[in-house]
Amino acid sequence: MISHSSRRFLWWLSALIVLCLPAQSPVGQSERLTTLHVTVLDFANSSGTAGVAVWNMGRGFPEEIEHAVATTYADITDGRAVAEFDSLVPGIYAVTVFHDENRNRHFDKNWLGVPREAWGVSNNVRPWARAPRFDEARFNVAAGSHDITIHLKP
């Protein structure tokens, strides 16, 4: 049988461990996160914005934006735009970009489905007569900071 003082000691030790765990978790977790810097080049002009999306799976890639893990619209200056995505978990990602010249936050296409706005994806994949696939545009992101550059094409 455990004595009263031993039970009390174990209770205090358990309470101390529980109180210390939350203080350690955020520090350890933040050290394992990554920041992704996306530089987009070759804009024809500085009108509108750059729509940038980060994906972690092929579902909906590259156009069903509701399946992206993060999105932003970046200003265009001197033919380039820069977007930053903080607090991503290291893993496999792909990035899509389009030049939203009319600022409608929609990737405009004609009645045949041909893009009316310049676009690009990570790895600068440019398949002929079809949209790029996630597996073609994917890249590995480790903890820390990761930079990629995407070139737009009409």
Short mmCIF file of C-alpha atoms in Angstrom, two decimals:
data_model
loop_
_atom_site.label_atom_id
_atom_site.label_comp_id
_atom_site.label_asym_id
_atom_site.label_seq_id
_atom_site.Cartn_x
_atom_site.Cartn_y
_atom_site.Cartn_z
CA MET A 1 0.00 0.00 0.00
CA ILE A 2 1.25 3.47 -0.89
CA SER A 3 1.57 5.89 1.99
CA HIS A 4 -0.27 9.18 2.09
CA SER A 5 2.94 11.18 1.63
CA SER A 6 3.93 9.06 -1.41
CA ARG A 7 0.52 9.62 -3.03
CA ARG A 8 0.80 13.32 -2.39
CA PHE A 9 4.28 13.41 -3.91
CA LEU A 10 3.07 11.53 -7.03
CA TRP A 11 0.11 13.90 -7.39
CA TRP A 12 2.37 16.97 -7.26
CA LEU A 13 4.85 15.39 -9.67
CA SER A 14 2.03 14.62 -12.13
CA ALA A 15 0.67 18.14 -11.82
CA LEU A 16 4.12 19.61 -12.46
CA ILE A 17 4.60 17.48 -15.58
CA VAL A 18 1.19 18.47 -16.96
CA LEU A 19 1.87 22.17 -16.31
CA CYS A 20 5.25 22.03 -18.04
CA LEU A 21 4.08 20.26 -21.22
CA PRO A 22 2.09 23.15 -22.77
CA ALA A 23 5.00 25.54 -22.23
CA GLN A 24 7.31 23.25 -24.24
CA SER A 25 4.98 22.31 -27.10
CA PRO A 26 4.74 25.64 -28.97
CA VAL A 27 8.51 26.12 -28.96
CA GLY A 28 9.15 22.63 -30.31
CA GLN A 29 6.36 22.97 -32.87
CA SER A 30 7.50 26.36 -34.19
CA GLU A 31 10.99 24.97 -34.75
CA ARG A 32 9.47 22.33 -37.03
CA LEU A 33 7.43 24.75 -39.17
CA THR A 34 8.53 26.37 -42.41
CA THR A 35 8.10 29.62 -44.28
CA LEU A 36 7.63 29.46 -48.04
CA HIS A 37 8.72 32.49 -50.09
CA VAL A 38 7.29 32.55 -53.62
CA THR A 39 8.76 34.96 -56.17
CA VAL A 40 6.78 35.34 -59.38
CA LEU A 41 8.45 36.83 -62.45
CA ASP A 42 7.56 37.89 -66.00
CA PHE A 43 4.34 39.85 -65.48
CA ALA A 44 3.43 41.72 -68.67
CA ASN A 45 2.37 44.77 -66.61
CA SER A 46 1.77 45.90 -63.03
CA SER A 47 -2.00 46.12 -63.20
CA GLY A 48 -4.01 43.85 -60.94
CA THR A 49 -2.53 41.38 -58.48
CA ALA A 50 -0.88 37.97 -58.39
CA GLY A 51 -3.18 35.24 -57.10
CA VAL A 52 -0.98 32.68 -55.33
CA ALA A 53 -2.14 29.37 -53.86
CA VAL A 54 -0.30 26.63 -51.96
CA TRP A 55 -1.50 23.03 -52.26
CA ASN A 56 -0.60 19.92 -50.28
CA MET A 57 -2.55 17.38 -52.36
CA GLY A 58 -3.83 16.84 -55.87
CA ARG A 59 -7.51 17.20 -55.02
CA GLY A 60 -8.80 20.21 -56.97
CA PHE A 61 -5.35 21.18 -58.26
CA PRO A 62 -4.82 23.61 -59.97
CA GLU A 63 -8.12 25.49 -60.12
CA GLU A 64 -10.47 24.50 -57.27
CA ILE A 65 -8.98 27.06 -54.92
CA GLU A 66 -11.11 25.94 -51.97
CA HIS A 67 -8.85 22.86 -51.72
CA ALA A 68 -5.62 24.91 -51.40
CA VAL A 69 -4.09 25.07 -47.91
CA ALA A 70 -3.28 28.78 -48.25
CA THR A 71 -3.95 31.63 -50.69
CA THR A 72 -2.99 35.26 -51.03
CA TYR A 73 -3.04 38.11 -53.52
CA ALA A 74 0.27 39.94 -53.89
CA ASP A 75 1.01 43.33 -55.43
CA ILE A 76 2.98 43.44 -58.68
CA THR A 77 5.93 45.82 -58.95
CA ASP A 78 8.35 46.04 -61.87
CA GLY A 79 7.17 42.75 -63.36
CA ARG A 80 7.43 40.72 -60.18
CA ALA A 81 5.40 39.75 -57.12
CA VAL A 82 6.43 38.15 -53.84
CA ALA A 83 4.19 36.08 -51.56
CA GLU A 84 5.10 34.61 -48.18
CA PHE A 85 3.38 31.72 -46.44
CA ASP A 86 4.28 31.27 -42.76
CA SER A 87 3.72 28.34 -40.43
CA LEU A 88 3.51 25.57 -43.01
CA VAL A 89 4.19 22.06 -41.80
CA PRO A 90 7.16 20.54 -43.67
CA GLY A 91 6.03 18.24 -46.46
CA ILE A 92 5.11 18.04 -50.12
CA TYR A 93 3.55 21.15 -51.71
CA ALA A 94 2.78 22.71 -55.09
CA VAL A 95 2.10 26.37 -55.91
CA THR A 96 -0.16 27.93 -58.53
CA VAL A 97 -0.09 31.57 -59.64
CA PHE A 98 -2.18 33.69 -62.00
CA HIS A 99 -2.10 37.34 -63.04
CA ASP A 100 -5.46 38.72 -61.88
CA GLU A 101 -5.31 41.79 -64.12
CA ASN A 102 -8.94 42.78 -63.54
CA ARG A 103 -8.81 42.08 -59.77
CA ASN A 104 -11.89 39.86 -59.84
CA ARG A 105 -10.11 37.09 -57.88
CA HIS A 106 -11.05 34.59 -60.56
CA PHE A 107 -8.85 32.80 -63.10
CA ASP A 108 -10.49 34.01 -66.31
CA LYS A 109 -10.79 31.68 -69.31
CA ASN A 110 -12.57 31.89 -72.65
CA TRP A 111 -15.56 29.75 -73.63
CA LEU A 112 -13.22 26.92 -74.70
CA GLY A 113 -11.49 26.91 -71.30
CA VAL A 114 -8.30 28.54 -72.58
CA PRO A 115 -6.79 30.89 -69.97
CA ARG A 116 -7.16 34.63 -70.61
CA GLU A 117 -4.71 35.51 -67.85
CA ALA A 118 -1.05 34.56 -67.52
CA TRP A 119 -0.35 31.70 -65.15
CA GLY A 120 2.37 29.46 -63.76
CA VAL A 121 3.01 26.63 -61.33
CA SER A 122 5.91 25.45 -59.20
CA ASN A 123 8.70 23.66 -61.07
CA ASN A 124 7.63 25.90 -63.99
CA VAL A 125 5.73 22.97 -65.49
CA ARG A 126 3.98 23.89 -68.74
CA PRO A 127 2.20 20.90 -70.33
CA TRP A 128 0.78 21.33 -73.81
CA ALA A 129 -3.04 21.48 -74.19
CA ARG A 130 -3.88 20.53 -70.58
CA ALA A 131 -3.60 21.79 -67.03
CA PRO A 132 -0.54 20.73 -65.00
CA ARG A 133 -0.93 17.92 -62.48
CA PHE A 134 0.00 18.13 -58.80
CA ASP A 135 2.64 15.43 -59.16
CA GLU A 136 4.39 17.51 -61.85
CA ALA A 137 4.46 20.68 -59.76
CA ARG A 138 5.17 19.23 -56.32
CA PHE A 139 8.30 19.88 -54.30
CA ASN A 140 9.55 19.03 -50.84
CA VAL A 141 9.63 21.70 -48.12
CA ALA A 142 11.78 21.09 -45.05
CA ALA A 143 11.62 22.97 -41.73
CA GLY A 144 13.02 26.49 -41.81
CA SER A 145 12.71 28.67 -44.89
CA HIS A 146 12.19 27.67 -48.53
CA ASP A 147 12.31 29.88 -51.65
CA ILE A 148 10.86 29.12 -55.07
CA THR A 149 10.59 31.15 -58.27
CA ILE A 150 7.77 30.83 -60.79
CA HIS A 151 7.82 32.32 -64.30
CA LEU A 152 4.45 33.38 -65.71
CA LYS A 153 3.47 32.68 -69.29
CA PRO A 154 0.41 33.80 -71.20
#
